[in-house]
GROMACS .gro file of C-alpha atoms in nm:
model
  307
    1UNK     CA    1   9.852  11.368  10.243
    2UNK     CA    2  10.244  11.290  10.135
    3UNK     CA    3  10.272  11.091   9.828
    4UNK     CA    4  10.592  10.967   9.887
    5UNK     CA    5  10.605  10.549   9.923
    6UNK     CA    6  10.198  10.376   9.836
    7UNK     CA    7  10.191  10.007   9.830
    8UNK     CA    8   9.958   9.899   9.526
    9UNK     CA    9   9.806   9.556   9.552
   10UNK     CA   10   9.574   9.424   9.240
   11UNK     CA   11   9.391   9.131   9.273
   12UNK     CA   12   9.607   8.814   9.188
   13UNK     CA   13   9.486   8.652   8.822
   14UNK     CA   14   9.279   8.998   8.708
   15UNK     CA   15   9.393   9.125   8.444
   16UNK     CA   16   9.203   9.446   8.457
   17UNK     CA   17   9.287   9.512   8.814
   18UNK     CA   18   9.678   9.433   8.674
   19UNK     CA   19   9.629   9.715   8.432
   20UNK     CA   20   9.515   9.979   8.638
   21UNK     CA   21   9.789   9.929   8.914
   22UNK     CA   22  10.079   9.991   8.636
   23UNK     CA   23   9.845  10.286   8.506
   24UNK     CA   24   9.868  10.420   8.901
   25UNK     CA   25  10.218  10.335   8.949
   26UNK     CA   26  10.340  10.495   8.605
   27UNK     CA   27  10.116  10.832   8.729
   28UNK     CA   28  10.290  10.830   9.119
   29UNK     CA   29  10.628  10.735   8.996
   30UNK     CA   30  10.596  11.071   8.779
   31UNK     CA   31  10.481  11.254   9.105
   32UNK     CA   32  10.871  11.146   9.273
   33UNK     CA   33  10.628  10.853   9.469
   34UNK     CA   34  10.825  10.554   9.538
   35UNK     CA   35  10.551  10.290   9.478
   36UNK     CA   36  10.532   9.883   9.583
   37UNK     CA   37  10.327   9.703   9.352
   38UNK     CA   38  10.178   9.327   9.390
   39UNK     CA   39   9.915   9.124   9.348
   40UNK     CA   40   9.721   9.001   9.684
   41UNK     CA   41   9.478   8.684   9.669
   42UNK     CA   42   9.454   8.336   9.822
   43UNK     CA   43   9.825   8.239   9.767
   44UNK     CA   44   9.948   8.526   9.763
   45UNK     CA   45  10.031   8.789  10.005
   46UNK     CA   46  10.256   9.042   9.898
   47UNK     CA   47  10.216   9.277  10.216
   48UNK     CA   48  10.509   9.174  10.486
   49UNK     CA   49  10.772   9.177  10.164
   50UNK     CA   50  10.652   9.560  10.117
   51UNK     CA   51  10.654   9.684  10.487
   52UNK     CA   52  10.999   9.473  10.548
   53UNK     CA   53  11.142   9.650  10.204
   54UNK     CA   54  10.986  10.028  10.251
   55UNK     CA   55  11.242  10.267  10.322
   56UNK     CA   56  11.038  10.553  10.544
   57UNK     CA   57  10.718  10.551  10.662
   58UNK     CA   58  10.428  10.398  10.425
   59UNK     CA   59  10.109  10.695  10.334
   60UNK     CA   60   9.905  10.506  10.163
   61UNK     CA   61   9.760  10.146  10.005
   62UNK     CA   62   9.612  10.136   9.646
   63UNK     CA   63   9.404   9.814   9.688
   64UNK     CA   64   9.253   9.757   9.312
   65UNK     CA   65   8.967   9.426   9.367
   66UNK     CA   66   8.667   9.321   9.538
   67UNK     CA   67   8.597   9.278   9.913
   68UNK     CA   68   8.819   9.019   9.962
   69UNK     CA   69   9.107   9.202   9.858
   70UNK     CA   70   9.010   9.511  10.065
   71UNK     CA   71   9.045   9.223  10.367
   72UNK     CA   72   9.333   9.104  10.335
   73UNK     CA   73   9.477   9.445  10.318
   74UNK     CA   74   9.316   9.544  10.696
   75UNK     CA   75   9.439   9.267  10.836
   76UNK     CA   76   9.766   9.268  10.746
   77UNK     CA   77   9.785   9.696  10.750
   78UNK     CA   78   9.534   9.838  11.020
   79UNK     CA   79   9.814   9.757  11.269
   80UNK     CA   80  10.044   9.977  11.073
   81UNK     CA   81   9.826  10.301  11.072
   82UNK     CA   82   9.834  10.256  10.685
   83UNK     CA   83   9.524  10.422  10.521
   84UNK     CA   84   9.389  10.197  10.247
   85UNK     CA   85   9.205  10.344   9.921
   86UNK     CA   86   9.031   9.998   9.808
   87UNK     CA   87   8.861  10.047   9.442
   88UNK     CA   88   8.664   9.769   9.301
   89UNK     CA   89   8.812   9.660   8.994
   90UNK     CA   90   8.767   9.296   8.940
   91UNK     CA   91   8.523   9.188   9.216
   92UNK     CA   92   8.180   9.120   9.326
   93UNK     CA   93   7.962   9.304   9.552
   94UNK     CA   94   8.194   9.574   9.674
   95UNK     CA   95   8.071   9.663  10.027
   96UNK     CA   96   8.441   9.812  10.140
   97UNK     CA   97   8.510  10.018   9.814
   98UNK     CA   98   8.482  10.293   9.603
   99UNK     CA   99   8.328  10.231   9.289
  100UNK     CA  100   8.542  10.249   8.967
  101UNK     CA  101   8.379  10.531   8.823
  102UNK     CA  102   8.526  10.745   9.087
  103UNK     CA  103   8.902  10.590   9.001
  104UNK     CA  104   8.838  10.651   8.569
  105UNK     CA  105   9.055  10.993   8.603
  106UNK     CA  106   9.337  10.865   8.840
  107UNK     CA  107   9.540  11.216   8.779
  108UNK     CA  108   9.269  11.406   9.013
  109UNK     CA  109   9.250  11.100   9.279
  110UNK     CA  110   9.628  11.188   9.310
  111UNK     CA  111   9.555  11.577   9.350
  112UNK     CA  112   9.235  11.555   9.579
  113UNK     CA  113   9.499  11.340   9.829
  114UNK     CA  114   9.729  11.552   9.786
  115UNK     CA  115   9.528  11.819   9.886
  116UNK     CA  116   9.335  11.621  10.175
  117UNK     CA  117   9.027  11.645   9.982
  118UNK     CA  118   8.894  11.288  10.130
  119UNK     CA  119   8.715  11.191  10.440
  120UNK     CA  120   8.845  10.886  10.614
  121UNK     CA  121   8.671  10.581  10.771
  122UNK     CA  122   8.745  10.414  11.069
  123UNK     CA  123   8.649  10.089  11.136
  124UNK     CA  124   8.656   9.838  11.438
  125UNK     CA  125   8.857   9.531  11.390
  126UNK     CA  126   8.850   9.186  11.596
  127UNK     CA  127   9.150   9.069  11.724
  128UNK     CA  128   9.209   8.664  11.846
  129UNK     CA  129   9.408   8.433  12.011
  130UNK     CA  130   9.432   8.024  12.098
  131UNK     CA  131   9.471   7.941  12.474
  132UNK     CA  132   9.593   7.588  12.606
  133UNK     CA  133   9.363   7.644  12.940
  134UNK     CA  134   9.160   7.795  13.153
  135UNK     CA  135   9.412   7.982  13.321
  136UNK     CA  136   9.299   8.372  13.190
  137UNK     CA  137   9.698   8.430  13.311
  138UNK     CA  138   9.845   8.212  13.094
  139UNK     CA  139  10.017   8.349  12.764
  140UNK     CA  140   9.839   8.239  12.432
  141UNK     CA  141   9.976   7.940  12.233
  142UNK     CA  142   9.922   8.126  11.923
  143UNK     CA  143   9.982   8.422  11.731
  144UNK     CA  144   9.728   8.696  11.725
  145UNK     CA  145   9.509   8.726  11.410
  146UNK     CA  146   9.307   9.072  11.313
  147UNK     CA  147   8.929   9.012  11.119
  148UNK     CA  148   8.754   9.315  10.970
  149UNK     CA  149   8.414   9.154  10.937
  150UNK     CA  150   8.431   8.862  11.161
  151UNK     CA  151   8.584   8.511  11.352
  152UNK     CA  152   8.459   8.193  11.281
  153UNK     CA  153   8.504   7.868  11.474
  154UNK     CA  154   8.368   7.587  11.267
  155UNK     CA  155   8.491   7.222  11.133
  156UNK     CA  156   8.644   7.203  10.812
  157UNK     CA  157   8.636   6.843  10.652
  158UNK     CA  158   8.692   6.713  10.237
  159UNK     CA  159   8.456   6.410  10.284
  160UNK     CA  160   8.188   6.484  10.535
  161UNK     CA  161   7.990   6.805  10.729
  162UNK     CA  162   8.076   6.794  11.048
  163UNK     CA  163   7.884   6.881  11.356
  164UNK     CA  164   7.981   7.153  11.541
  165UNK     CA  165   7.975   7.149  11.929
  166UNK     CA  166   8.112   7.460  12.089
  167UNK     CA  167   8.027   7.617  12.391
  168UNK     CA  168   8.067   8.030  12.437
  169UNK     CA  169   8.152   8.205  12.723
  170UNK     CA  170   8.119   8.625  12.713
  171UNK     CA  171   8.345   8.731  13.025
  172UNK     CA  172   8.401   8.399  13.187
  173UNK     CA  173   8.051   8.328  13.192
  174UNK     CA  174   7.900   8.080  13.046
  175UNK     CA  175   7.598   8.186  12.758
  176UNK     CA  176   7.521   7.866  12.594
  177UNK     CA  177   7.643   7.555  12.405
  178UNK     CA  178   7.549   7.549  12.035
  179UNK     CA  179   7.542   7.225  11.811
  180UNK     CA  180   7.521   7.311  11.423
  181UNK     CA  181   7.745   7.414  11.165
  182UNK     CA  182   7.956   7.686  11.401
  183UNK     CA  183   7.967   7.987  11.607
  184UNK     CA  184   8.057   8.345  11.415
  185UNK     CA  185   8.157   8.687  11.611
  186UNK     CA  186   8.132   8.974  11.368
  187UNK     CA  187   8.209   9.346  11.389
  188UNK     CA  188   7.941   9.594  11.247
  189UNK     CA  189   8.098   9.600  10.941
  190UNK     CA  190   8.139   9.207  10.894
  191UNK     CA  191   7.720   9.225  11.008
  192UNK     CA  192   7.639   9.228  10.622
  193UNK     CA  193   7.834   8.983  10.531
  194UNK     CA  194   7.870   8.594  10.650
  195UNK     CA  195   7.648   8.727  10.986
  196UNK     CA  196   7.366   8.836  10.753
  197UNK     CA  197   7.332   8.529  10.555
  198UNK     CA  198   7.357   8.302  10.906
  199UNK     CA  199   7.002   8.544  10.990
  200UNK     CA  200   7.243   8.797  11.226
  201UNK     CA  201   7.137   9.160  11.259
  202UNK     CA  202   7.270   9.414  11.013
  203UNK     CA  203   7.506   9.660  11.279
  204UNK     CA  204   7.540  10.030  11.127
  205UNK     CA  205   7.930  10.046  11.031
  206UNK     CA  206   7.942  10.363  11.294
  207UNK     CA  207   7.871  10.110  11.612
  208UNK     CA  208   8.128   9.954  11.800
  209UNK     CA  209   7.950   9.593  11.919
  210UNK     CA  210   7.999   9.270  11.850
  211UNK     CA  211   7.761   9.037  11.708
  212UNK     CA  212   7.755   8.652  11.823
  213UNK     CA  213   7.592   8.443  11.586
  214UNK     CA  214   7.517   8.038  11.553
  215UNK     CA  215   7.546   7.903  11.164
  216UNK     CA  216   7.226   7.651  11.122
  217UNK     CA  217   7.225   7.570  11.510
  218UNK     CA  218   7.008   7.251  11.555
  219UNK     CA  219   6.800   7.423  11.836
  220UNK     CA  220   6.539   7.678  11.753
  221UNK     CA  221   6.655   7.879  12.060
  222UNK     CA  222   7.019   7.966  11.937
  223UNK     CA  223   6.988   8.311  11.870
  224UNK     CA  224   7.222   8.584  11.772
  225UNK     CA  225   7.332   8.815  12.033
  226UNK     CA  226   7.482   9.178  12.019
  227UNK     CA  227   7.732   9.317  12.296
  228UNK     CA  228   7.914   9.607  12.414
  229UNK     CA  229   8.256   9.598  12.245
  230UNK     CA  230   8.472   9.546  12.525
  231UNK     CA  231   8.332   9.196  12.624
  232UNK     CA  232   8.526   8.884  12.608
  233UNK     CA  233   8.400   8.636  12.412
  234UNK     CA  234   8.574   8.234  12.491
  235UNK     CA  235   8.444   7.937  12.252
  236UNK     CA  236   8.568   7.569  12.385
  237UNK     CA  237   8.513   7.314  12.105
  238UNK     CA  238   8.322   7.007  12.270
  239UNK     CA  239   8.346   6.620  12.179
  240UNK     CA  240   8.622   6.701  11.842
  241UNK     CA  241   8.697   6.389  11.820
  242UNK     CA  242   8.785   6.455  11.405
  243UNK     CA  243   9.019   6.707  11.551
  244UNK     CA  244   8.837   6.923  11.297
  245UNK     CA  245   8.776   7.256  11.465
  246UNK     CA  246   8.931   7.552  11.297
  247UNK     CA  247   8.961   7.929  11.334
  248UNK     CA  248   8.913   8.137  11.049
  249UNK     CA  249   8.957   8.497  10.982
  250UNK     CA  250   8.758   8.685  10.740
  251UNK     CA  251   8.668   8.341  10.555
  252UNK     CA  252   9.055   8.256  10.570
  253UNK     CA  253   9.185   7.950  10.764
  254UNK     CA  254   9.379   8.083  11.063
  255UNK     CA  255   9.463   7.775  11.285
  256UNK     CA  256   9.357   7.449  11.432
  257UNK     CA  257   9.175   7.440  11.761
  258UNK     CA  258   9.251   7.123  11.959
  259UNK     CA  259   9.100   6.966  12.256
  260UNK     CA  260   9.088   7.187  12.545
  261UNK     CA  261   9.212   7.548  12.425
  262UNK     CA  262   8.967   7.818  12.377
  263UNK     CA  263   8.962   8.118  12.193
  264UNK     CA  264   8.944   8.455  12.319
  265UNK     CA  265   8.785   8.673  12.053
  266UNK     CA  266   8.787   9.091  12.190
  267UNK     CA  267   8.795   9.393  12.022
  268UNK     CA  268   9.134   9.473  11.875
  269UNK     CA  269   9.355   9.767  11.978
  270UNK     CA  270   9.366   9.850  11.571
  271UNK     CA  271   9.149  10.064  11.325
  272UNK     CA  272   9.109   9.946  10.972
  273UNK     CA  273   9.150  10.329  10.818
  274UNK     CA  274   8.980  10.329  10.451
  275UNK     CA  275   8.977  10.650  10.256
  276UNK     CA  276   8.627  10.771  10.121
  277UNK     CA  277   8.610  10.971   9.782
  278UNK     CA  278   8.308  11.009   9.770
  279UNK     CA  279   8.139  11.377   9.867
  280UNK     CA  280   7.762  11.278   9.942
  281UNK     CA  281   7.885  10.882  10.127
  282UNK     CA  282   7.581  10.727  10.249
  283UNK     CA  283   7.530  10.379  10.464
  284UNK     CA  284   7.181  10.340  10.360
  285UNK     CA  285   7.267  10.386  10.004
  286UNK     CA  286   7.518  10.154  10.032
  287UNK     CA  287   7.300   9.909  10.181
  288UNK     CA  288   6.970   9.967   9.936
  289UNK     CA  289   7.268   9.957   9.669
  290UNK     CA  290   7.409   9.678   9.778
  291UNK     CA  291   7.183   9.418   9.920
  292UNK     CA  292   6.935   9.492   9.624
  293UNK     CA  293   6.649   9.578   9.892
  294UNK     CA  294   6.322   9.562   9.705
  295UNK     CA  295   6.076   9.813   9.872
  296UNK     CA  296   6.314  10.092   9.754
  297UNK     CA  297   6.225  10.016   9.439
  298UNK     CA  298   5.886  10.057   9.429
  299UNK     CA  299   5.847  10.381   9.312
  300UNK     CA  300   5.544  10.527   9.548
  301UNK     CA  301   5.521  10.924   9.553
  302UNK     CA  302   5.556  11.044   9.888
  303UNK     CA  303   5.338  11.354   9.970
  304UNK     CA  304   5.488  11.428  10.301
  305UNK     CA  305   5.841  11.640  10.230
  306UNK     CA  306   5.843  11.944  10.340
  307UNK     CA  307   5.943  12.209  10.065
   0.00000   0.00000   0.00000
C-alpha cells in the first residue's frame, strides 16, 4: 500500500484519541504522506470536506474511537473504495477495531502497510431509499443512505413512546404487519449489535443475509427472519397519525417517513473495506471476547485433542 494522502478522523471531544491522530500525522507527514486530520462524532462530520479537498486518490482512513466512529466512516467511505484502519482509542466495546495494543508502536503499523503485511475485510453494507408510492418505477424521493450494521424504522418522540405500526413486504410480498416499538434489517455484521439485544440471531460477519427483526413486537408470533441478500425488503408505516416515523441508519436519524411512502431496504452495491492487523484474527474470539460469553470461562479440561 501507497502512503501518499490518509484521512485521520479521532473521535470528536477525546482527548486521547486527539493525541494519537497528531502522533500519526507527525509520523506520515515525515514519510512525504499528505494527511487530513478531523474529528468525526454526532455533530460533526469531517469526511465530504476531506474527499472534496484531496488532491489524488485517497489510500487509506486512520479512524482512532469506538464503534461508532468506525460507522460513520463506512458510510460515508465504503462508496469510495477507501480502506479504513479503525483502532479503538476512546470507545466502548470495539466490535469493528483493532485493539490499541496493536497501534502502541505506530512506526511499524506504517511499515507493515507499506509492505502489504495486512489482511483486509470486506463487509456487506445496506443501502436505502424513501418512495412516494407503490409504483416500483417511480424514482425515490430521497437520497440514498449506506448502514454497516443495520436500518431501523421506528417513531421518535420527546414526550411519549410511540407505537409502532409498520407492515413489511420482502419482494412485493407481503410477510406481516408488526405493532411494537419498530422493525430493524441488519447485515451480519450489525447481527451483534442493536439485532442481538432486540433477541435477533447472531449472523457470522463472512455471510451475506439480511436479518429482519421486530423491537418488543406486541404479538408473541413476530419473529426474526433471515434472507438471501438480494431480497427486497418494503416497510409502509400504518395509522402515523404523530407523523413520527423515522429512518435511521446505524442508530443515526436519516429522514422522516410520511404517510404513504415506503422504504426499500436491499443490499448495497458497496463494501465497507477494514484493514486487519492482526496475524491469528478470529470471529469466535471476537465474539467470546466481546459479548463476555460465560461458558468459555469455565475452565473444564478437555481430554479429547488429539496430540
Amino acid at each position: 500500500m501507497e502512503l501518499k494522502q490518509v484521512i485521520i478522523a479521532h473521535k470528536a471531544g477525546d482527548s486521547s484519541s486527539q493525541k494519537a491522530a497528531e502522533r500519526c500525522a507527525k509520523e506520515l507527514g515525515a514519510l512525504g504522506c499528505r494527511v487530513l486530520m478531523g474529528p468525526s462524532g454526532a455533530n460533526d462530520n469531517p469526511y465530504p470536506v476531506f474527499l472534496a479537498s484531496a488532491t489524488e486518490p485517497i489510500d487509506l482512513a486512520v479512524v482512532l474511537g469506538g464503534d461508532g466512529t468506525a460507522l460513520a466512516a463506512a458510510r460515508q467511505l465504503a462508496a469510495e473504495g477507501i480502506p479504513i484502519l479503525a483502532v479503538n482509542i476512546g470507545g466502548h466495546l470495539g466490535f469493528l477495531t483493532e485493539s490499541a495494543e496493536w497501534f502502541r508502536d505506530t512506526e511499524r503499523v506504517w511499515q507493515r502497510l507499506q509492505e502489504d503485511r495486512y489482511a483486509v475485510q470486506r463487509r456487506m453494507m445496506l443501502q436505502a431509499a424513501v418512495y412516494e408510492s407503490n409504483l416500483r418505477s417511480q424514482p425515490p424521493a430521497s437520497d440514498r443512505f449506506l448502514a454497516l450494521n443495520e436500518m431501523c424504522i421506528k417513531p421518535a418522540s420527546s414526550d411519549r413512546m410511540i407505537t409502532s405500526r409498520l407492515e413489511m413486504e420482502i419482494d412485493a410480498e407481503v410477510v406481516d404487519q408488526y405493532q411494537g416499538d419498530g422493525l430493524l434489517v441488519s447485515t451480519p455484521t450489525g447481527s451483534t449489535c442493536y439485532n442481538l439485544s432486540a433477541n435477533g440471531p447472531i449472523v457470522h460477519e463472512g455471510m451475506e443475509a439480511m436479518v429482519v427483526t421486530p423491537i418488543c413486537p406486541l404479538s408473541l408470533s413476530s419473529r426474526p427472519i433471515v434472507i438471501p441478500p438480494r431480497c427486497v425488503v418494503s416497510v409502509w408505516p400504518l395509522s402515523d397519525y404523530d407523523l413520527s416515523t423515522k429512518l435511521w441508519t446505524d442508530s443515526v436519524m436519516a429522514t422522516a417517513i410520511w404517510p404513504g411512502h415506503r422504504v426499500d431496504v436491499t443490499i448495497a452495491d458497496c463494501q465497507a473495506k477494514f484493514i486487519i492487523l492482526q496475524e491469528n484474527y478470529s470471529y469466535y474470539s471476537t465474539l467470546r471476547d466481546k459479548l463476555q460469553w460465560a461458558g468459555t470461562r469455565i475452565e473444564f479440561e478437555n481430554n479429547n485433542y488429539h496430540s
